[in-house]
Amino acid sequence: ALSIRKLFANASTIFILPPSWQELRTRLERRGEDSPDVIELRLRNAALEMAQVSKFDFVIINQTFDQALKELRSIVQAQRLRYLAQRVTRSDVFEALQLP
């Protein structure tokens, strides 16, 4: 989040959390791509990454893919409706209404 903010000051950051440690482990194991040692390493890395969650603007708990996707779309849509975004994308309306 911090390095993104250095590059893009107005960026909105989103952190996607698993619903539980057990579910994260299960998902990693179910993929069948990594050895048990690699999975343990990934879980340790995940713990370090998750410790940074409070630095993000939004948090999605990935209980199910469909719900997480719905929440992500809601965040994107809300960001598109912010004043500055609307002022840029719909400048014609603002100008027609003689608004700043």
XYZ file of N, CA, C and O in Angstrom:
400
model
N 0.831 -1.188 0.000
C 0.000 0.000 0.000
C 0.873 1.249 0.000
O 0.576 2.205 -0.687
N 1.938 1.216 0.769
C 2.774 2.399 0.877
C 3.489 2.710 -0.426
O 3.572 3.870 -0.835
N 4.029 1.705 -1.097
C 4.737 1.960 -2.352
C 3.773 2.396 -3.446
O 4.124 3.216 -4.295
N 2.563 1.903 -3.421
C 1.549 2.332 -4.393
C 1.217 3.801 -4.167
O 1.107 4.572 -5.104
N 1.062 4.182 -2.901
C 0.730 5.573 -2.593
C 1.844 6.536 -3.006
O 1.575 7.683 -3.333
N 3.096 6.078 -2.979
C 4.193 6.928 -3.428
C 4.086 7.199 -4.922
O 4.388 8.294 -5.386
N 3.658 6.195 -5.669
C 3.525 6.349 -7.115
C 2.216 7.020 -7.524
O 2.176 7.803 -8.472
N 1.150 6.695 -6.806
C -0.188 7.200 -7.133
C -0.842 7.733 -5.861
O -1.496 6.997 -5.117
N -0.679 9.013 -5.618
C -1.138 9.619 -4.361
C -2.634 9.449 -4.115
O -3.068 9.338 -2.978
N -3.415 9.406 -5.172
C -4.871 9.306 -5.022
C -5.391 7.878 -5.116
O -6.595 7.668 -5.184
N -4.506 6.914 -5.139
C -4.934 5.517 -5.264
C -5.740 5.077 -4.044
O -5.476 5.493 -2.926
N -6.726 4.251 -4.297
C -7.458 3.587 -3.222
C -6.908 2.175 -3.120
O -6.771 1.490 -4.130
N -6.603 1.757 -1.916
C -5.998 0.445 -1.737
C -7.013 -0.526 -1.144
O -7.848 -0.161 -0.323
N -6.913 -1.771 -1.595
C -7.846 -2.817 -1.181
C -7.040 -4.023 -0.741
O -6.154 -4.487 -1.454
N -7.356 -4.542 0.433
C -6.713 -5.748 0.945
C -7.753 -6.853 0.955
O -8.866 -6.659 1.450
N -7.405 -8.003 0.414
C -8.322 -9.140 0.392
C -7.844 -10.165 1.404
O -6.734 -10.688 1.307
N -8.666 -10.394 2.409
C -8.363 -11.340 3.481
C -9.057 -12.674 3.260
O -10.179 -12.703 2.736
N -8.438 -13.750 3.696
C -9.155 -15.035 3.714
C -10.114 -15.019 4.903
O -9.920 -14.247 5.851
N -11.126 -15.866 4.892
C -12.061 -15.885 6.020
C -11.453 -16.483 7.293
O -11.939 -16.210 8.394
N -10.406 -17.282 7.141
C -9.737 -17.873 8.309
C -8.389 -18.434 7.860
O -8.148 -18.629 6.670
N -7.530 -18.709 8.854
C -6.248 -19.340 8.539
C -6.450 -20.734 7.962
O -5.773 -21.135 7.036
N -7.399 -21.467 8.530
C -7.652 -22.823 8.038
C -8.123 -22.812 6.593
O -7.697 -23.626 5.788
N -8.992 -21.865 6.279
C -9.477 -21.785 4.900
C -8.346 -21.405 3.946
O -8.257 -21.947 2.842
N -7.464 -20.506 4.358
C -6.321 -20.154 3.517
C -5.447 -21.376 3.271
O -5.058 -21.675 2.143
N -5.166 -22.119 4.330
C -4.363 -23.340 4.190
C -5.054 -24.332 3.245
O -4.424 -24.895 2.349
N -6.342 -24.519 3.439
C -7.104 -25.456 2.598
C -7.048 -25.048 1.134
O -6.841 -25.891 0.248
N -7.206 -23.766 0.872
C -7.171 -23.291 -0.511
C -5.797 -23.513 -1.137
O -5.698 -23.911 -2.305
N -4.745 -23.243 -0.383
C -3.395 -23.463 -0.902
C -3.149 -24.948 -1.176
O -2.564 -25.305 -2.199
N -3.592 -25.796 -0.262
C -3.408 -27.235 -0.443
C -4.248 -27.757 -1.615
O -3.791 -28.607 -2.381
N -5.459 -27.252 -1.746
C -6.375 -27.712 -2.797
C -5.833 -27.409 -4.193
O -6.095 -28.141 -5.141
N -5.080 -26.344 -4.319
C -4.487 -25.998 -5.616
C -3.545 -27.081 -6.114
O -3.383 -27.274 -7.311
N -2.869 -27.739 -5.185
C -1.956 -28.811 -5.550
C -0.711 -28.348 -6.284
O -0.063 -29.143 -6.961
N -0.361 -27.084 -6.155
C 0.781 -26.536 -6.878
C 2.052 -26.479 -6.037
O 3.145 -26.413 -6.589
N 1.905 -26.460 -4.710
C 3.053 -26.235 -3.835
C 3.276 -27.397 -2.877
O 2.329 -28.059 -2.454
N 4.533 -27.588 -2.534
C 4.881 -28.594 -1.530
C 4.457 -28.096 -0.152
O 4.215 -26.893 0.038
N 4.362 -28.982 0.829
C 4.022 -28.554 2.188
C 4.965 -27.469 2.721
O 4.520 -26.534 3.401
N 6.250 -27.555 2.402
C 7.199 -26.530 2.852
C 6.889 -25.165 2.231
O 6.967 -24.138 2.902
N 6.553 -25.171 0.970
C 6.222 -23.920 0.291
C 4.924 -23.339 0.859
O 4.807 -22.129 1.059
N 3.973 -24.192 1.151
C 2.719 -23.725 1.757
C 2.997 -23.083 3.105
O 2.462 -22.011 3.419
N 3.849 -23.692 3.919
C 4.197 -23.099 5.217
C 4.858 -21.740 5.039
O 4.555 -20.788 5.763
N 5.732 -21.631 4.059
C 6.378 -20.353 3.767
C 5.343 -19.317 3.331
O 5.365 -18.161 3.786
N 4.436 -19.718 2.493
C 3.394 -18.797 2.028
C 2.498 -18.347 3.174
O 2.093 -17.180 3.224
N 2.219 -19.242 4.106
C 1.410 -18.866 5.270
C 2.158 -17.880 6.162
O 1.560 -16.931 6.679
N 3.452 -18.092 6.342
C 4.248 -17.136 7.138
C 4.281 -15.771 6.450
O 4.137 -14.737 7.100
N 4.467 -15.779 5.139
C 4.456 -14.518 4.393
C 3.091 -13.837 4.480
O 3.004 -12.613 4.590
N 2.034 -14.627 4.435
C 0.682 -14.080 4.537
C 0.484 -13.384 5.879
O -0.150 -12.325 5.954
N 1.038 -13.950 6.940
C 0.913 -13.338 8.258
C 1.578 -11.963 8.280
O 1.027 -10.997 8.830
N 2.733 -11.855 7.649
C 3.422 -10.566 7.574
C 2.623 -9.558 6.744
O 2.516 -8.379 7.110
N 2.068 -10.032 5.653
C 1.273 -9.153 4.798
C -0.006 -8.717 5.500
O -0.386 -7.540 5.453
N -0.691 -9.648 6.161
C -1.948 -9.318 6.832
C -1.751 -8.331 7.980
O -2.666 -7.580 8.308
N -0.575 -8.301 8.543
C -0.289 -7.349 9.624
C -0.363 -5.905 9.124
O -0.472 -4.975 9.927
N -0.352 -5.715 7.820
C -0.413 -4.381 7.221
C -1.838 -3.948 6.855
O -2.039 -2.868 6.307
N -2.829 -4.761 7.164
C -4.196 -4.533 6.698
C -4.743 -3.162 7.099
O -5.481 -2.536 6.335
N -4.375 -2.647 8.245
C -4.931 -1.365 8.692
C -4.456 -0.186 7.845
O -5.021 0.901 7.928
N -3.471 -0.391 7.020
C -2.953 0.676 6.160
C -3.724 0.791 4.848
O -3.453 1.673 4.046
N -4.685 -0.085 4.632
C -5.461 -0.101 3.400
C -6.787 0.629 3.588
O -7.316 0.708 4.694
N -7.314 1.142 2.491
C -8.577 1.876 2.543
C -9.779 0.961 2.681
O -10.754 1.302 3.345
N -9.715 -0.177 2.018
C -10.836 -1.112 1.995
C -10.330 -2.515 2.299
O -9.194 -2.857 1.972
N -11.210 -3.315 2.895
C -10.894 -4.715 3.176
C -12.056 -5.572 2.680
O -13.216 -5.304 2.999
N -11.717 -6.576 1.896
C -12.692 -7.552 1.428
C -12.322 -8.884 2.061
O -11.168 -9.308 1.987
N -13.289 -9.519 2.691
C -13.064 -10.855 3.241
C -13.582 -11.846 2.208
O -14.776 -11.883 1.902
N -12.660 -12.620 1.659
C -12.954 -13.504 0.542
C -13.575 -14.824 1.016
O -12.969 -15.881 0.924
N -14.803 -14.719 1.502
C -15.537 -15.920 1.931
C -15.873 -16.769 0.709
O -15.605 -17.953 0.671
N -16.475 -16.111 -0.279
C -16.758 -16.769 -1.557
C -16.306 -15.828 -2.671
O -16.340 -14.601 -2.520
N -15.904 -16.400 -3.785
C -15.432 -15.593 -4.902
C -16.510 -14.627 -5.374
O -16.239 -13.445 -5.607
N -17.736 -15.106 -5.522
C -18.811 -14.260 -6.037
C -19.070 -13.052 -5.139
O -19.248 -11.936 -5.625
N -19.088 -13.267 -3.825
C -19.318 -12.154 -2.898
C -18.142 -11.189 -2.914
O -18.328 -9.972 -2.916
N -16.924 -11.711 -2.927
C -15.740 -10.848 -2.972
C -15.733 -10.012 -4.249
O -15.421 -8.813 -4.219
N -16.086 -10.615 -5.372
C -16.146 -9.888 -6.634
C -17.215 -8.800 -6.583
O -16.992 -7.672 -7.047
N -18.347 -9.104 -5.990
C -19.418 -8.117 -5.847
C -18.935 -6.929 -5.008
O -19.177 -5.775 -5.356
N -18.233 -7.218 -3.924
C -17.721 -6.148 -3.068
C -16.658 -5.329 -3.792
O -16.634 -4.100 -3.681
N -15.806 -5.985 -4.552
C -14.790 -5.272 -5.326
C -15.446 -4.340 -6.341
O -15.060 -3.180 -6.482
N -16.445 -4.835 -7.021
C -17.161 -4.001 -7.999
C -17.821 -2.808 -7.317
O -17.854 -1.708 -7.886
N -18.335 -3.000 -6.111
C -18.953 -1.900 -5.367
C -17.932 -0.819 -5.032
O -18.220 0.379 -5.142
N -16.747 -1.233 -4.638
C -15.689 -0.268 -4.335
C -15.305 0.507 -5.589
O -15.200 1.743 -5.564
N -15.117 -0.194 -6.687
C -14.743 0.464 -7.942
C -15.836 1.452 -8.355
O -15.551 2.598 -8.722
N -17.080 1.034 -8.269
C -18.186 1.918 -8.645
C -18.229 3.144 -7.743
O -18.395 4.273 -8.231
N -18.066 2.963 -6.451
C -18.081 4.098 -5.528
C -16.944 5.070 -5.842
O -17.139 6.294 -5.814
N -15.788 4.550 -6.162
C -14.651 5.416 -6.488
C -14.919 6.207 -7.762
O -14.493 7.353 -7.883
N -15.623 5.620 -8.691
C -15.958 6.322 -9.939
C -16.947 7.459 -9.711
O -17.076 8.357 -10.539
N -17.671 7.421 -8.604
C -18.670 8.441 -8.296
C -18.129 9.570 -7.420
O -18.859 10.511 -7.128
N -16.881 9.479 -7.022
C -16.281 10.551 -6.222
C -16.280 11.843 -7.039
O -16.231 11.822 -8.269
N -16.320 12.960 -6.346
C -16.385 14.260 -7.016
C -15.308 14.405 -8.088
O -15.608 14.725 -9.234
N -14.046 14.200 -7.724
C -12.962 14.425 -8.684
C -13.073 13.526 -9.909
O -12.810 13.954 -11.025
N -13.489 12.290 -9.688
C -13.645 11.371 -10.818
C -14.781 11.834 -11.722
O -14.644 11.862 -12.949
N -15.895 12.203 -11.133
C -17.033 12.674 -11.923
C -16.695 13.979 -12.636
O -17.104 14.192 -13.772
N -15.937 14.835 -11.958
C -15.569 16.127 -12.554
C -14.751 15.911 -13.824
O -14.882 16.653 -14.797
N -13.935 14.873 -13.825
C -13.120 14.577 -15.005
C -13.931 13.849 -16.071
O -13.938 14.242 -17.241
N -14.619 12.787 -15.665
C -15.305 11.963 -16.665
C -16.594 12.593 -17.189
O -17.018 12.278 -18.300
N -17.214 13.440 -16.398
C -18.473 14.077 -16.815
C -18.340 15.599 -16.810
O -19.244 16.326 -16.399
N -17.207 16.076 -17.272
C -16.944 17.525 -17.271
C -18.022 18.291 -18.033
O -18.343 19.429 -17.682
N -18.617 17.672 -19.042
C -19.669 18.333 -19.811
C -20.858 18.719 -18.940
O -21.407 19.813 -19.055
N -21.227 17.840 -18.024
C -22.354 18.119 -17.126
C -22.001 19.255 -16.181
O -22.786 20.183 -15.971
N -20.803 19.189 -15.611
C -20.379 20.235 -14.681
C -20.321 21.599 -15.385
O -20.735 22.612 -14.815
N -19.805 21.592 -16.607
C -19.740 22.848 -17.357
C -21.129 23.353 -17.721
O -21.427 24.552 -17.597
N -22.016 22.452 -18.126
C -23.382 22.858 -18.475
C -24.120 23.431 -17.271
O -24.945 24.341 -17.409
N -23.820 22.923 -16.102
C -24.451 23.415 -14.867
C -23.663 24.562 -14.241
O -24.020 25.049 -13.184
N -22.564 24.938 -14.886
C -21.683 26.006 -14.416
C -21.218 25.760 -12.982
O -21.266 26.624 -12.120
N -20.694 24.532 -12.801
C -20.185 24.129 -11.478
C -18.670 24.039 -11.532
O -18.103 23.727 -12.570
N -18.043 24.268 -10.391
C -16.575 24.177 -10.345
C -16.076 22.761 -10.546
O -16.733 21.806 -10.296
